[in-house]
Amino acid sequence: MSGDLGEVEISMAATDRIKAILAEEPVSSAFRIGVEGGGCSGFKYAFSVVARPDDSDHFLEKDGARLVVDDTSLPFLLGAKIDFVDDLMGQSFRIENPNAASSCGCGVSFSV
């Protein structure tokens, strides 16, 4: 893997949720956060589990939670704070992104 995600923060709630997700997966697995074109504001976040990170992925490991971001998504996520929220609206990962100029009402997509 290419480098670390020192400029990306992950909350303890997000760390715990990622660990729970990865507990059911092979040891080499990682939780991927990416940015794709789409959504009502132009870009949207994508979350997935990958069996093995790519050599070019940037990584963050915190208390056993292994997070990876691809080269293309990294510039959109630098300085972001990743959290996991469980409230009346449901459970979801939430990203506070200083690179986003605006976001849609539901918080799923953003523009730069």
XYZ file of N, CA, C and O in Angstrom:
448
model
N 0.848 -1.181 0.000
C 0.000 0.000 0.000
C 0.883 1.230 0.000
O 1.969 1.211 0.535
N 0.372 2.301 -0.551
C 1.255 3.414 -0.845
C 1.501 4.381 0.301
O 2.589 4.877 0.428
N 0.547 4.705 1.096
C 0.808 5.693 2.131
C -0.298 5.747 3.144
O -1.317 5.111 2.996
N -0.079 6.521 4.185
C -1.098 6.563 5.226
C -2.041 7.745 5.050
O -1.790 8.652 4.282
N -3.126 7.695 5.778
C -4.169 8.723 5.710
C -4.064 9.642 6.918
O -5.042 9.886 7.606
N -2.889 10.170 7.175
C -2.658 10.998 8.347
C -3.570 12.196 8.449
O -3.818 12.697 9.536
N -4.102 12.677 7.341
C -4.964 13.859 7.361
C -6.449 13.511 7.451
O -7.290 14.391 7.406
N -6.773 12.220 7.572
C -8.154 11.791 7.714
C -8.352 11.316 9.145
O -7.570 10.532 9.652
N -9.411 11.820 9.805
C -9.716 11.425 11.177
C -10.854 10.423 11.171
O -11.761 10.513 10.348
N -10.811 9.507 12.121
C -11.885 8.539 12.263
C -12.290 8.488 13.730
O -11.439 8.353 14.610
N -13.576 8.635 13.997
C -14.069 8.647 15.371
C -14.025 7.241 15.974
O -13.910 6.243 15.250
N -14.169 7.167 17.286
C -14.199 5.871 17.947
C -15.438 5.083 17.515
O -15.369 3.871 17.328
N -16.563 5.761 17.308
C -17.775 5.072 16.847
C -17.555 4.456 15.465
O -17.957 3.316 15.210
N -16.908 5.181 14.561
C -16.614 4.649 13.224
C -15.599 3.516 13.316
O -15.730 2.504 12.626
N -14.607 3.675 14.180
C -13.611 2.625 14.384
C -14.291 1.336 14.842
O -14.039 0.257 14.296
N -15.161 1.453 15.840
C -15.857 0.279 16.363
C -16.733 -0.376 15.305
O -16.789 -1.602 15.199
N -17.422 0.424 14.491
C -18.294 -0.132 13.448
C -17.486 -0.836 12.362
O -17.860 -1.919 11.896
N -16.381 -0.238 11.959
C -15.525 -0.866 10.942
C -14.962 -2.179 11.471
O -14.933 -3.183 10.765
N -14.535 -2.194 12.726
C -14.028 -3.447 13.328
C -15.114 -4.521 13.325
O -14.833 -5.682 13.017
N -16.337 -4.151 13.640
C -17.442 -5.110 13.647
C -17.701 -5.653 12.243
O -17.939 -6.853 12.067
N -17.652 -4.792 11.256
C -17.841 -5.218 9.864
C -16.726 -6.167 9.444
O -16.969 -7.222 8.852
N -15.486 -5.815 9.762
C -14.339 -6.627 9.336
C -14.193 -7.917 10.135
O -13.503 -8.841 9.687
N -14.840 -8.020 11.282
C -14.751 -9.233 12.108
C -15.284 -10.461 11.375
O -14.864 -11.582 11.645
N -16.193 -10.241 10.440
C -16.793 -11.328 9.667
C -16.035 -11.612 8.364
O -16.459 -12.455 7.586
N -14.953 -10.903 8.140
C -14.224 -10.982 6.869
C -12.844 -11.619 7.075
O -12.351 -11.674 8.199
N -12.186 -12.052 5.995
C -10.827 -12.577 6.108
C -9.872 -11.528 6.698
O -10.103 -10.317 6.558
N -8.806 -11.971 7.320
C -7.862 -11.094 8.008
C -7.277 -10.019 7.100
O -7.029 -8.899 7.539
N -7.077 -10.305 5.830
C -6.468 -9.342 4.907
C -7.448 -8.267 4.426
O -7.052 -7.351 3.713
N -8.700 -8.349 4.817
C -9.732 -7.414 4.344
C -9.557 -6.025 4.939
O -8.960 -5.844 5.989
N -10.133 -5.051 4.236
C -10.111 -3.664 4.691
C -11.426 -2.999 4.278
O -12.108 -3.444 3.353
N -11.769 -1.937 4.973
C -12.966 -1.156 4.684
C -12.547 -0.009 3.777
O -11.678 0.778 4.133
N -13.159 0.069 2.597
C -12.801 1.092 1.614
C -13.831 2.219 1.625
O -15.033 1.978 1.601
N -13.327 3.453 1.669
C -14.157 4.628 1.452
C -13.665 5.282 0.176
O -12.473 5.537 0.019
N -14.588 5.513 -0.739
C -14.227 6.129 -2.003
C -15.181 7.256 -2.348
O -16.205 7.459 -1.701
N -14.830 7.986 -3.376
C -15.665 9.061 -3.906
C -15.930 8.744 -5.367
O -15.011 8.439 -6.114
N -17.207 8.792 -5.746
C -17.614 8.505 -7.121
C -18.435 9.660 -7.658
O -19.044 10.400 -6.885
N -18.489 9.779 -8.954
C -19.388 10.740 -9.564
C -20.818 10.269 -9.388
O -21.095 9.078 -9.437
N -21.724 11.202 -9.127
C -23.132 10.833 -8.972
C -23.782 11.562 -7.818
O -23.191 12.445 -7.210
N -24.987 11.170 -7.512
C -25.737 11.839 -6.459
C -26.272 13.166 -6.959
O -25.938 13.630 -8.045
N -27.080 13.803 -6.160
C -27.714 15.048 -6.613
C -26.777 16.246 -6.565
O -27.079 17.293 -7.125
N -25.606 16.111 -5.924
C -24.679 17.248 -5.850
C -23.411 17.053 -6.669
O -22.542 17.903 -6.668
N -23.258 15.930 -7.355
C -22.105 15.731 -8.225
C -21.184 14.599 -7.825
O -20.673 13.879 -8.666
N -20.937 14.432 -6.532
C -20.098 13.341 -6.037
C -20.820 12.645 -4.896
O -21.621 13.266 -4.187
N -20.521 11.367 -4.710
C -21.091 10.644 -3.580
C -20.029 9.724 -2.984
O -19.065 9.350 -3.647
N -20.219 9.399 -1.722
C -19.312 8.498 -1.024
C -19.716 7.057 -1.308
O -20.900 6.753 -1.439
N -18.731 6.194 -1.405
C -18.977 4.767 -1.607
C -18.230 4.000 -0.518
O -17.078 4.322 -0.209
N -18.895 3.024 0.060
C -18.318 2.221 1.131
C -18.365 0.761 0.714
O -19.384 0.289 0.206
N -17.269 0.051 0.939
C -17.245 -1.373 0.612
C -16.158 -2.070 1.422
O -15.288 -1.419 2.010
N -16.235 -3.382 1.428
C -15.181 -4.194 2.036
C -14.414 -4.821 0.887
O -15.009 -5.369 -0.044
N -13.093 -4.720 0.940
C -12.253 -5.338 -0.086
C -11.454 -6.470 0.553
O -11.000 -6.356 1.690
N -11.329 -7.562 -0.185
C -10.623 -8.729 0.335
C -9.146 -8.456 0.554
O -8.533 -8.958 1.496
N -8.594 -7.644 -0.331
C -7.179 -7.297 -0.226
C -6.994 -5.912 -0.828
O -7.341 -5.688 -1.981
N -6.459 -4.970 -0.054
C -6.229 -3.626 -0.597
C -5.263 -3.654 -1.785
O -4.413 -4.535 -1.888
N -5.410 -2.688 -2.674
C -4.500 -2.533 -3.808
C -3.178 -1.940 -3.334
O -3.120 -1.244 -2.320
N -2.119 -2.165 -4.092
C -0.811 -1.613 -3.747
C -0.806 -0.088 -3.722
O -0.027 0.524 -3.014
N -1.675 0.526 -4.503
C -1.713 1.990 -4.577
C -2.622 2.624 -3.522
O -2.700 3.841 -3.429
N -3.319 1.814 -2.723
C -4.226 2.352 -1.708
C -3.477 3.072 -0.597
O -2.352 2.713 -0.244
N -4.134 4.063 -0.040
C -3.642 4.763 1.147
C -4.407 4.173 2.322
O -5.583 3.842 2.197
N -3.764 4.038 3.456
C -4.391 3.301 4.541
C -4.332 4.037 5.868
O -3.514 4.917 6.096
N -5.248 3.628 6.741
C -5.293 4.092 8.119
C -5.714 2.886 8.942
O -6.703 2.230 8.625
N -4.940 2.568 9.951
C -5.320 1.501 10.853
C -5.407 2.087 12.245
O -4.476 2.738 12.714
N -6.560 1.899 12.884
C -6.781 2.438 14.216
C -7.483 1.379 15.057
O -8.601 0.964 14.723
N -6.835 0.945 16.108
C -7.421 -0.033 17.033
C -8.000 -1.243 16.324
O -9.066 -1.741 16.695
N -7.361 -1.709 15.273
C -7.819 -2.891 14.553
C -8.771 -2.612 13.407
O -9.153 -3.523 12.677
N -9.192 -1.368 13.241
C -10.041 -0.994 12.107
C -9.125 -0.587 10.963
O -8.307 0.311 11.100
N -9.249 -1.267 9.844
C -8.372 -1.025 8.698
C -9.154 -0.333 7.593
O -10.062 -0.910 7.001
N -8.799 0.919 7.314
C -9.487 1.759 6.342
C -8.549 2.037 5.176
O -7.371 2.330 5.395
N -9.071 1.936 3.937
C -8.267 2.254 2.756
C -9.024 3.218 1.849
O -10.255 3.229 1.813
N -8.245 4.042 1.140
C -8.777 5.012 0.174
C -7.905 4.934 -1.070
O -6.677 4.911 -0.974
N -8.539 4.911 -2.243
C -7.779 4.853 -3.495
C -7.207 6.223 -3.848
O -7.626 7.242 -3.303
N -6.236 6.226 -4.758
C -5.556 7.465 -5.180
C -6.517 8.536 -5.696
O -6.345 9.714 -5.418
N -7.508 8.133 -6.470
C -8.435 9.091 -7.062
C -9.304 9.768 -6.008
O -9.584 10.963 -6.089
N -9.726 9.021 -4.996
C -10.610 9.560 -3.951
C -9.867 10.371 -2.903
O -10.460 11.244 -2.256
N -8.589 10.107 -2.719
C -7.833 10.733 -1.632
C -7.918 12.256 -1.599
O -8.193 12.823 -0.542
N -7.727 12.973 -2.717
C -7.788 14.440 -2.646
C -9.134 14.962 -2.140
O -9.200 16.017 -1.512
N -10.208 14.220 -2.401
C -11.538 14.635 -1.951
C -11.739 14.406 -0.452
O -12.651 14.969 0.137
N -10.906 13.549 0.156
C -11.105 13.165 1.550
C -10.066 13.724 2.515
O -10.193 13.552 3.731
N -9.043 14.411 2.001
C -8.016 14.955 2.886
C -8.633 15.940 3.877
O -9.381 16.833 3.496
N -8.354 15.747 5.132
C -8.884 16.597 6.190
C -10.268 16.194 6.671
O -10.824 16.828 7.571
N -10.842 15.143 6.093
C -12.194 14.715 6.464
C -12.212 14.028 7.824
O -11.219 13.450 8.263
N -13.373 14.105 8.486
C -13.614 13.415 9.742
C -14.727 12.404 9.492
O -15.816 12.767 9.047
N -14.434 11.138 9.753
C -15.379 10.066 9.492
C -15.980 9.615 10.818
O -15.258 9.330 11.776
N -17.287 9.555 10.867
C -18.004 9.171 12.075
C -19.053 8.127 11.711
O -19.408 7.964 10.541
N -19.540 7.418 12.713
C -20.657 6.495 12.530
C -21.737 6.912 13.511
O -21.480 7.090 14.697
N -22.947 7.108 12.989
C -24.047 7.618 13.798
C -25.181 6.598 13.810
O -25.534 6.033 12.778
N -25.732 6.378 14.991
C -26.890 5.514 15.170
C -27.941 6.354 15.888
O -27.853 6.570 17.090
N -28.905 6.893 15.124
C -29.915 7.766 15.710
C -31.297 7.414 15.160
O -31.469 6.386 14.505
N -32.280 8.249 15.416
C -33.647 7.980 14.964
C -33.763 7.863 13.449
O -34.682 7.245 12.933
N -32.845 8.483 12.721
C -32.859 8.427 11.257
C -32.233 7.132 10.731
O -32.306 6.847 9.552
N -31.573 6.375 11.599
C -30.945 5.125 11.205
C -29.460 5.127 11.494
O -28.943 6.018 12.165
N -28.782 4.122 10.988
C -27.344 3.986 11.154
C -26.652 4.366 9.851
O -27.098 3.966 8.783
N -25.557 5.122 9.980
C -24.810 5.466 8.770
C -23.448 6.044 9.123
O -23.241 6.563 10.217
N -22.557 5.921 8.155
C -21.283 6.619 8.269
C -21.540 8.048 7.826
O -22.247 8.292 6.844
N -20.979 9.001 8.541
C -21.117 10.416 8.197
C -19.722 10.993 8.007
O -18.827 10.722 8.804
N -19.570 11.776 6.992
C -18.269 12.362 6.701
C -18.380 13.877 6.742
O -19.165 14.470 6.008
N -17.602 14.472 7.624
C -17.480 15.935 7.682
C -16.291 16.269 6.804
O -15.153 15.962 7.140
N -16.579 16.868 5.657
C -15.561 17.033 4.633
C -15.275 18.516 4.359
O -16.115 19.217 3.797
N -14.077 18.994 4.728
C -13.746 20.398 4.487
C -13.575 20.735 3.005
O -13.561 21.902 2.638
N -13.468 19.719 2.153
C -13.305 19.938 0.715
C -14.638 20.138 0.000
O -14.660 20.548 -1.151
N -15.732 19.831 0.670
C -17.059 19.942 0.056
C -17.553 21.384 0.141
O -17.617 21.957 1.218
N -17.882 21.949 -0.992
C -18.423 23.315 -1.026
C -19.886 23.317 -0.617
O -20.367 24.270 -0.014
N -20.609 22.234 -0.938
C -22.002 22.091 -0.541
C -22.348 20.611 -0.552
O -21.623 19.794 -1.113
N -23.464 20.285 0.086
C -23.925 18.902 0.075
C -25.428 18.884 -0.089
O -26.106 19.893 0.112
N -25.951 17.727 -0.431
C -27.398 17.611 -0.600
C -28.050 17.541 0.776
O -27.384 17.366 1.788
N -29.356 17.644 0.811
C -30.091 17.637 2.064
C -29.927 16.362 2.868
O -29.925 16.388 4.092
N -29.772 15.233 2.194
C -29.642 13.963 2.915
C -28.199 13.688 3.333
O -27.947 12.753 4.081
N -27.234 14.469 2.848
C -25.841 14.297 3.250
C -25.107 13.199 2.532
O -23.976 12.865 2.871
N -25.716 12.594 1.519
C -25.091 11.484 0.798
C -24.139 11.978 -0.286
O -23.126 11.362 -0.558
N -24.471 13.098 -0.918
C -23.617 13.588 -2.001
C -23.141 15.010 -1.699
O -23.670 15.688 -0.831
N -22.112 15.433 -2.448
C -21.520 16.739 -2.210
C -20.932 17.282 -3.507
O -20.778 16.569 -4.488
N -20.608 18.577 -3.492
C -19.906 19.201 -4.619
C -18.661 19.872 -4.099
O -18.554 20.183 -2.916
N -17.704 20.095 -4.995
C -16.449 20.764 -4.614
C -16.300 22.055 -5.370
O -16.915 22.293 -6.373
